[in-house]
Amino acid sequence: MNSYLEKVLRDTEQKNIHEPEFLQAVKEVLTTVEPVVDKHKEYENIALLERMVEPERIITFRVPWVNDAGEVIVNRGYRVQFSSLIGPYKGGLRFHPSVNQSIMKFLGFEQIFKNALTGLPIGGAKGGSDFDPKGKSDNEIMRFCQSFMTELYRHIGQDVDVPAGDIGVGAREIGYLFGQYKRIRNAYEGGVLTGKAVYYGGSLARTEATGYGLLFFTREMLAAHNQTLQGKTVTISGSGNVAIYACEKAYTMGAKVVAMSDSNGCIYDENGIDIELVKEIKEVQRGRIKEYLNKHPQAKYIEKTGEDSPVWTIKTDIALPCATQNELTLNSAKILVENGVLAVAEGANMPCTQEATDYLLEKGVLVGPAKAANAGGVATSAIEMSQNSMRYYYTFEEVEAKLEQIMVNIFKSCKEASEQYGCPGNYVAGANIAAFRKLAKSMKAQGIV
Ligand code: NDP
Ligand code: 2IT
């Protein structure tokens, strides 16, 4: 390996020894951009890579709130403002008990590259809390969000840092966060958060954007290999925002979705998943995917028992991991390959372990990397920001057309970079290289900051 890359990788490992997810994300990028770094000896003199892997700022804060029983609970809040190279810090907020600094940093790091691929003016960030929204009342969610924003407000702004949703943060949470921000600031800064409901400043099609974008990307990737989604079988992990709209679009494109999951297990319906029912159970009632069987007793439910998700044991042409990081292991990848999988496109962030990705690529499976394949969500967030600046709204069709064009362009960038740098068909490397080139050029242009 290039000696400069090797040194940066070693130093990053030493400095962040307790952050495995962050190191995993950095390692994947650094190893794949080697051909670019080889061509630019000047990067070492300006410590380009060292700066790229060090967040501009990490904010952690106390989030005290009172639950319905009158007890005081203390959670930890984060915002990792990773890079403002090409625009205001931009990225979602995750509320999940597993949230820690390593997860926040890996997500913030990935976001820089993803946002660069969209071609829109947005930097990279991530935030959230170890707060668990499961089982909480609306009032508890509201009090938590208000307390979280009472600290976060001083660090964000429509030209500074623009948070949005992620796991555990949807339109309800964004609404409570926005209300508190507006109250503290005494100004209607519509563009300070994205993923707002459409009746007070949100963008049409933002809810659908990540899932729809994933399918546009998948369609393009398949087309480049003379394949289509028509008549293909699809399995999807998760049953949240990304998974639901991925399923919806897969149907529109002529595929059949036979499995979905949540953190407890997966449902298999050979007739095709009834997506309206999944929406009702997960979006409206905030229930468990298992409840699907109450209405469709012919479907099967497989409980998750070990580390691997049962959803990947189901035979499929196309697998769409849309739940969380490292949810598709080498073991699962082997089963998918044995069952003849054609493509894996990542709706979640870093859902495949490094070993799983390597194995899939080695076996000739098409892999749509998260940074590219799920960029439709943040791209539509940027379109929401621009509508807020213009004080004007696009129609659903207008936003969707822009989203589709962005996803087509992203796939094209990944493909071209993979061909130009000697790894045709490896879109994991292609995405990293295409984004890295743009960021490296911007970094050089802006001096040592
Ligand atoms: P949601 O909170 O709407 O849904 C998350 C889904 O994933 C749920 O079905 C949840 O199951 C499941 N899940 C979460 N954590 C785990 C876990 N540790 N193990 C197994 N299953 C889990 O989140 P989103 O749909 O918004 O996000 C899903 C993924 O997509 C995340 O990786 C996110 O970072 C990524 N993403 C999201 C974007 C967006 O715009 N929302 C944009 C780009 C990427 P359960 O109900 O049991 O908790
Ligand atoms: O991971 C992601 O890209 C998101 N959660 C969406 C971020 C955003 O700012 O819309």
XYZ file of C-alpha atoms and ligand atoms in Angstrom:
507
model
C 0.000 0.000 0.000
C 0.993 3.629 -0.635
C 3.193 4.614 2.338
C 1.332 7.866 3.024
C -2.007 6.050 3.103
C -0.570 3.368 5.318
C 0.731 5.944 7.784
C -2.597 7.795 7.963
C -4.476 4.546 8.428
C -2.133 3.476 11.240
C -2.341 6.850 13.002
C -6.116 6.947 12.658
C -6.345 3.468 14.152
C -4.186 4.467 17.096
C -6.093 7.661 17.765
C -9.532 6.061 17.516
C -8.867 2.612 18.868
C -12.233 2.439 20.660
C -14.283 3.442 17.614
C -14.682 0.321 15.449
C -17.484 1.604 13.183
C -15.619 4.832 12.476
C -12.425 2.918 11.668
C -14.355 0.555 9.404
C -15.747 3.472 7.383
C -12.362 5.225 7.139
C -10.550 2.041 6.161
C -12.932 1.326 3.302
C -12.514 4.806 1.858
C -8.756 5.030 2.271
C -8.055 1.636 0.743
C -10.216 2.311 -2.316
C -8.868 5.800 -3.120
C -5.267 4.602 -3.340
C -5.037 5.083 -7.140
C -5.979 8.761 -6.734
C -3.589 9.324 -3.828
C -0.792 7.664 -5.839
C -1.206 10.327 -8.513
C -1.100 13.274 -6.102
C 2.114 13.315 -4.131
C 1.311 16.861 -2.929
C -1.499 15.581 -0.671
C 1.004 14.455 1.937
C 2.551 17.938 2.300
C -0.814 19.489 3.022
C -1.923 16.635 5.351
C -4.990 16.199 3.188
C -5.946 12.742 4.447
C -5.211 13.550 8.090
C -7.598 16.493 7.832
C -10.218 14.482 5.997
C -10.496 11.893 8.796
C -10.609 14.436 11.641
C -14.028 16.030 12.313
C -14.018 19.831 12.261
C -15.950 19.748 15.537
C -17.671 17.263 17.871
C -20.280 18.521 20.287
C -21.628 16.335 23.092
C -24.149 17.510 25.595
C -26.454 16.525 28.434
C -30.132 16.040 27.624
C -32.204 15.963 30.836
C -35.952 15.409 30.559
C -38.884 14.289 32.713
C -40.862 11.160 31.811
C -44.610 10.665 32.307
C -43.990 9.077 35.717
C -42.263 12.284 36.853
C -38.784 10.728 36.852
C -35.771 12.672 35.583
C -33.861 10.915 32.809
C -30.486 11.996 31.453
C -29.455 11.119 27.897
C -26.401 12.112 25.913
C -26.703 14.255 22.789
C -24.213 14.511 19.914
C -23.539 16.544 16.830
C -20.478 15.695 14.761
C -19.829 18.583 12.365
C -17.457 16.677 10.152
C -16.895 18.828 7.097
C -18.035 22.210 5.772
C -15.914 21.929 2.625
C -18.694 22.123 0.072
C -21.632 23.505 2.052
C -23.197 23.910 5.496
C -22.899 20.821 7.710
C -25.724 18.505 6.696
C -26.927 15.154 7.944
C -29.505 13.401 10.046
C -30.188 12.846 13.737
C -30.469 9.311 15.092
C -32.320 8.464 18.303
C -31.455 4.890 19.252
C -30.021 3.300 22.431
C -26.967 2.079 20.479
C -25.831 5.632 19.608
C -22.263 6.405 20.670
C -19.395 8.541 19.396
C -18.072 5.843 17.061
C -21.444 5.483 15.333
C -21.904 9.254 15.093
C -18.426 9.672 13.573
C -18.809 6.873 11.041
C -22.137 8.313 9.912
C -20.712 11.842 9.725
C -17.709 10.633 7.751
C -19.871 8.706 5.257
C -22.136 11.726 4.917
C -19.315 13.933 3.566
C -18.784 11.573 0.625
C -22.479 10.916 0.053
C -23.287 14.608 0.022
C -20.434 15.299 -2.407
C -21.886 12.679 -4.779
C -25.267 14.457 -4.898
C -23.626 17.396 -6.676
C -25.440 19.774 -4.301
C -23.842 22.316 -1.903
C -23.949 20.374 1.379
C -21.178 19.504 3.841
C -21.256 16.476 6.148
C -22.556 15.959 9.696
C -24.468 13.564 11.929
C -26.024 13.788 15.353
C -28.408 12.123 17.710
C -28.794 10.600 21.111
C -28.831 7.308 22.982
C -32.480 8.085 23.761
C -34.807 5.169 22.942
C -38.092 6.392 21.429
C -39.679 2.916 21.634
C -42.666 2.811 23.948
C -42.502 6.534 24.766
C -45.637 8.689 24.731
C -45.927 11.661 22.356
C -45.481 13.981 25.327
C -42.270 12.229 26.366
C -40.953 12.463 22.805
C -41.840 16.167 22.761
C -40.133 16.917 26.070
C -37.044 15.027 24.994
C -36.892 16.859 21.646
C -37.347 20.228 23.351
C -34.526 19.526 25.787
C -32.279 18.255 22.959
C -32.895 21.410 20.911
C -32.410 23.714 23.904
C -28.720 22.799 23.653
C -28.384 22.046 19.928
C -29.896 25.358 18.721
C -26.702 27.309 19.430
C -24.714 25.102 17.057
C -27.029 25.015 14.023
C -28.606 27.406 11.513
C -29.779 27.345 7.914
C -26.324 28.434 6.676
C -24.385 26.663 9.427
C -25.685 23.166 10.063
C -28.957 21.609 8.941
C -30.055 18.404 10.743
C -32.759 16.014 9.488
C -34.101 12.568 10.373
C -32.520 9.129 10.592
C -33.328 6.054 12.703
C -35.926 7.015 15.322
C -36.332 10.543 13.971
C -39.174 11.221 11.542
C -41.659 14.018 10.872
C -43.025 13.926 14.440
C -39.609 14.496 16.028
C -38.584 17.091 13.413
C -41.802 18.990 14.215
C -41.054 19.162 17.950
C -37.416 20.088 17.276
C -38.438 22.815 14.824
C -41.037 24.287 17.183
C -38.482 24.619 19.980
C -35.804 26.066 17.667
C -38.248 28.686 16.371
C -39.304 29.616 19.877
C -35.725 30.103 21.074
C -34.606 32.040 17.989
C -37.760 34.088 17.566
C -37.432 33.751 13.782
C -38.886 31.484 11.127
C -35.729 29.929 9.702
C -37.457 27.290 7.597
C -34.227 25.830 6.245
C -32.681 24.983 9.632
C -34.102 21.448 9.603
C -35.249 19.240 6.755
C -37.788 16.465 6.754
C -40.433 18.910 7.980
C -44.086 18.101 7.334
C -45.238 19.582 4.027
C -47.832 21.878 5.609
C -45.208 24.062 7.371
C -42.194 24.096 5.078
C -41.316 20.521 4.195
C -40.762 19.255 0.670
C -43.124 16.950 -1.132
C -41.414 13.594 -1.794
C -38.855 13.969 1.042
C -40.588 11.153 2.953
C -40.308 8.851 -0.071
C -36.931 10.101 -1.291
C -34.408 7.677 0.222
C -36.367 4.553 -0.707
C -37.359 5.821 -4.153
C -33.796 7.007 -4.805
C -32.460 3.577 -3.845
C -34.634 1.984 -6.519
C -33.638 4.549 -9.161
C -30.006 3.725 -8.384
C -30.685 -0.025 -8.456
C -32.475 0.314 -11.795
C -29.476 2.161 -13.283
C -26.990 -0.346 -11.884
C -28.969 -3.284 -13.285
C -29.373 -1.559 -16.664
C -25.594 -1.179 -16.940
C -25.464 -4.990 -16.778
C -28.395 -5.565 -19.149
C -30.851 -6.404 -16.382
C -34.109 -4.874 -15.178
C -36.242 -4.985 -12.049
C -39.190 -6.374 -13.990
C -40.243 -9.727 -12.509
C -37.384 -9.815 -9.993
C -37.797 -10.971 -6.398
C -36.703 -8.460 -3.750
C -36.069 -8.820 -0.016
C -35.729 -5.788 2.232
C -34.466 -5.521 5.800
C -36.090 -2.999 8.085
C -39.627 -1.645 7.899
C -38.954 2.001 8.632
C -38.878 5.041 6.391
C -36.280 3.804 3.908
C -37.560 0.219 3.720
C -41.216 1.165 3.206
C -40.618 3.510 0.274
C -38.037 1.177 -1.258
C -40.740 -1.490 -1.246
C -43.304 0.848 -2.772
C -40.999 1.827 -5.643
C -39.838 -1.755 -6.232
C -43.476 -2.652 -6.959
C -43.850 0.322 -9.309
C -40.833 -0.928 -11.208
C -42.354 -4.388 -11.659
C -40.499 -6.318 -8.958
C -42.056 -8.432 -6.193
C -41.054 -7.827 -2.572
C -41.408 -11.013 -0.522
C -39.754 -10.148 2.803
C -39.287 -7.276 5.238
C -38.093 -7.166 8.850
C -37.624 -5.241 12.072
C -35.134 -5.734 14.877
C -37.078 -8.737 16.229
C -37.564 -10.791 13.070
C -38.760 -10.947 9.499
C -41.952 -11.660 7.586
C -42.017 -13.727 4.398
C -45.060 -13.461 2.145
C -44.754 -15.334 -1.120
C -47.795 -13.473 -2.461
C -45.833 -10.246 -2.152
C -45.691 -7.978 0.895
C -48.851 -5.922 1.477
C -47.059 -2.587 1.836
C -50.157 -0.604 2.844
C -50.493 -2.934 5.842
C -46.808 -2.518 6.750
C -47.299 1.262 6.630
C -50.322 1.001 8.927
C -48.467 -1.229 11.438
C -45.119 0.599 11.455
C -45.834 4.224 10.486
C -49.232 4.749 12.092
C -49.400 2.295 14.996
C -45.632 2.121 15.657
C -46.096 -1.633 16.186
C -44.053 -4.749 15.388
C -43.688 -6.369 11.955
C -44.952 -9.656 13.441
C -48.459 -8.135 13.580
C -48.574 -8.524 9.784
C -49.643 -12.130 10.329
C -52.853 -11.037 12.092
C -54.200 -9.977 8.701
C -52.165 -12.314 6.478
C -51.958 -15.665 8.294
C -50.501 -17.307 5.141
C -47.291 -15.312 5.642
C -44.420 -16.652 7.766
C -42.676 -14.943 10.658
C -39.083 -15.863 11.452
C -37.789 -14.643 14.792
C -34.260 -13.250 14.921
C -32.284 -15.423 17.317
C -28.576 -14.928 16.644
C -26.411 -12.167 15.192
C -27.575 -12.673 11.610
C -30.867 -11.359 10.328
C -33.203 -14.156 9.128
C -34.290 -11.975 6.191
C -31.093 -12.862 4.272
C -31.880 -16.589 4.385
C -34.778 -16.034 1.970
C -34.034 -16.662 -1.706
C -33.980 -13.442 -3.698
C -32.655 -11.757 -6.847
C -32.134 -8.409 -5.179
C -31.370 -7.709 -1.524
C -31.918 -4.233 -0.102
C -30.533 -3.799 3.425
C -32.460 -0.801 4.818
C -32.168 -1.173 8.623
C -28.777 -0.452 10.191
C -24.968 -0.799 10.088
C -23.306 -4.218 9.857
C -26.631 -6.028 9.543
C -25.477 -8.101 6.562
C -22.565 -10.297 7.627
C -20.239 -12.577 5.658
C -22.384 -15.498 6.727
C -25.498 -13.859 5.293
C -23.627 -12.874 2.127
C -22.693 -16.513 1.591
C -26.330 -17.596 1.891
C -27.444 -14.863 -0.524
C -24.826 -15.963 -3.066
C -25.777 -19.627 -2.679
C -29.360 -18.588 -3.398
C -28.280 -16.805 -6.583
C -28.495 -13.131 -5.579
C -27.819 -10.728 -8.446
C -27.521 -7.383 -6.670
C -27.276 -5.900 -3.178
C -28.066 -2.190 -2.903
C -27.580 -0.452 0.427
C -30.469 1.687 1.690
C -29.030 1.787 5.215
C -25.623 3.279 6.022
C -22.805 0.691 5.967
C -25.202 -2.268 6.309
C -22.743 -4.776 4.844
C -19.716 -5.682 6.915
C -16.424 -5.224 5.065
C -16.073 -9.003 4.766
C -19.575 -9.274 3.290
C -18.885 -6.539 0.706
C -15.574 -8.132 -0.302
C -17.214 -11.538 -0.676
C -20.140 -10.219 -2.746
C -17.799 -8.346 -5.102
C -15.536 -11.371 -5.418
C -18.545 -13.487 -6.423
C -19.587 -10.986 -9.081
C -22.662 -9.692 -7.245
C -23.494 -6.061 -8.087
C -23.080 -3.915 -4.982
C -24.693 -0.473 -4.761
C -22.791 1.258 -1.942
C -24.736 3.265 0.662
C -22.984 6.561 -0.045
C -24.354 6.488 -3.561
C -27.459 4.317 -3.358
C -29.140 6.033 -0.379
C -28.097 9.600 -1.273
C -31.600 10.403 -2.548
C -32.736 11.295 0.985
C -30.151 13.946 1.669
C -30.338 15.186 -1.937
C -34.047 15.837 -1.459
C -33.232 17.512 1.856
C -31.038 19.897 -0.130
C -33.971 20.475 -2.497
C -36.098 21.225 0.591
C -33.489 23.790 1.690
C -33.528 25.464 -1.695
C -37.348 25.644 -1.684
C -37.199 27.216 1.787
C -34.705 29.825 0.513
C -36.873 30.621 -2.482
C -40.031 30.670 -0.350
C -41.634 28.567 -3.035
C -42.676 24.911 -3.440
C -42.216 22.396 -6.193
C -44.885 19.799 -6.960
C -44.348 16.150 -6.045
C -43.641 15.347 -9.693
C -41.054 18.131 -9.949
C -39.184 16.954 -6.860
C -39.299 13.321 -7.934
C -37.986 14.203 -11.397
C -35.048 16.063 -9.812
C -34.401 13.124 -7.482
C -34.418 10.674 -10.375
C -31.949 12.788 -12.364
C -29.658 13.076 -9.333
C -29.651 9.303 -8.836
C -28.956 8.714 -12.538
C -26.021 11.154 -12.315
C -24.685 9.537 -9.140
C -24.660 6.111 -10.750
C -22.923 7.578 -13.803
C -20.199 9.153 -11.606
C -19.619 5.836 -9.789
C -19.440 3.920 -13.059
C -17.095 6.380 -14.758
C -14.758 6.556 -11.761
C -14.660 2.759 -11.489
C -13.709 2.480 -15.165
C -11.214 5.343 -15.112
C -9.387 3.904 -12.102
C -9.211 0.303 -13.261
C -11.976 -1.386 -11.295
C -14.958 -1.473 -13.686
C -18.162 -2.702 -12.066
C -16.836 -2.050 -8.560
C -19.205 0.762 -7.594
C -17.994 0.692 -3.983
C -14.594 1.921 -5.150
C -16.226 4.082 -7.843
C -18.369 5.989 -5.322
C -15.449 6.564 -2.968
C -13.172 7.747 -5.763
C -15.713 10.062 -7.396
C -16.529 11.740 -4.071
C -12.930 11.829 -2.878
C -11.682 13.580 -6.020
C -14.180 16.395 -5.597
C -13.454 16.778 -1.880
C -9.685 16.645 -2.333
C -9.818 19.372 -4.987
C -11.968 21.542 -2.708
C -9.606 20.956 0.203
C -6.566 21.959 -1.827
C -8.326 25.091 -3.054
C -9.313 26.257 0.445
C -5.869 26.139 2.072
C -4.853 24.709 5.428
C -8.041 25.033 7.474
P -36.448 4.134 10.847
O -36.270 4.466 12.274
O -37.623 4.678 10.112
O -36.465 2.551 10.638
C -35.405 1.767 11.049
C -35.718 0.313 10.745
O -34.532 -0.457 10.935
C -36.765 -0.273 11.671
O -37.479 -1.278 10.996
C -35.929 -0.851 12.782
O -36.538 -1.910 13.470
C -34.721 -1.361 12.020
N -33.530 -1.326 12.902
C -32.995 -0.237 13.500
N -31.938 -0.576 14.264
C -31.812 -1.896 14.114
C -30.915 -2.837 14.647
N -29.921 -2.464 15.491
N -31.061 -4.137 14.271
C -32.060 -4.495 13.424
N -32.934 -3.651 12.902
C -32.817 -2.378 13.233
O -35.089 4.580 10.139
P -34.788 4.875 8.597
O -35.608 4.003 7.736
O -34.846 6.325 8.412
O -33.248 4.443 8.499
C -32.852 3.134 8.137
C -31.419 3.169 7.654
O -31.319 4.022 6.498
C -30.390 3.712 8.641
O -29.174 3.045 8.450
C -30.225 5.162 8.214
O -28.982 5.680 8.610
C -30.319 5.011 6.707
N -30.689 6.209 5.965
C -31.815 6.921 6.255
C -32.153 8.019 5.493
C -33.399 8.783 5.716
O -33.659 9.727 4.957
N -34.219 8.446 6.690
C -31.301 8.475 4.392
C -30.176 7.617 4.118
C -29.895 6.547 4.897
P -37.303 -1.648 14.866
O -38.624 -1.044 14.478
O -37.403 -2.976 15.474
O -36.453 -0.704 15.651
O -28.072 9.179 6.224
C -28.647 10.094 5.633
O -28.276 10.509 4.533
C -29.842 10.682 6.280
N -30.231 10.217 7.344
C -30.511 11.864 5.658
C -29.793 13.129 6.007
C -30.460 14.399 5.572
O -29.890 15.445 5.905
O -31.492 14.385 4.909
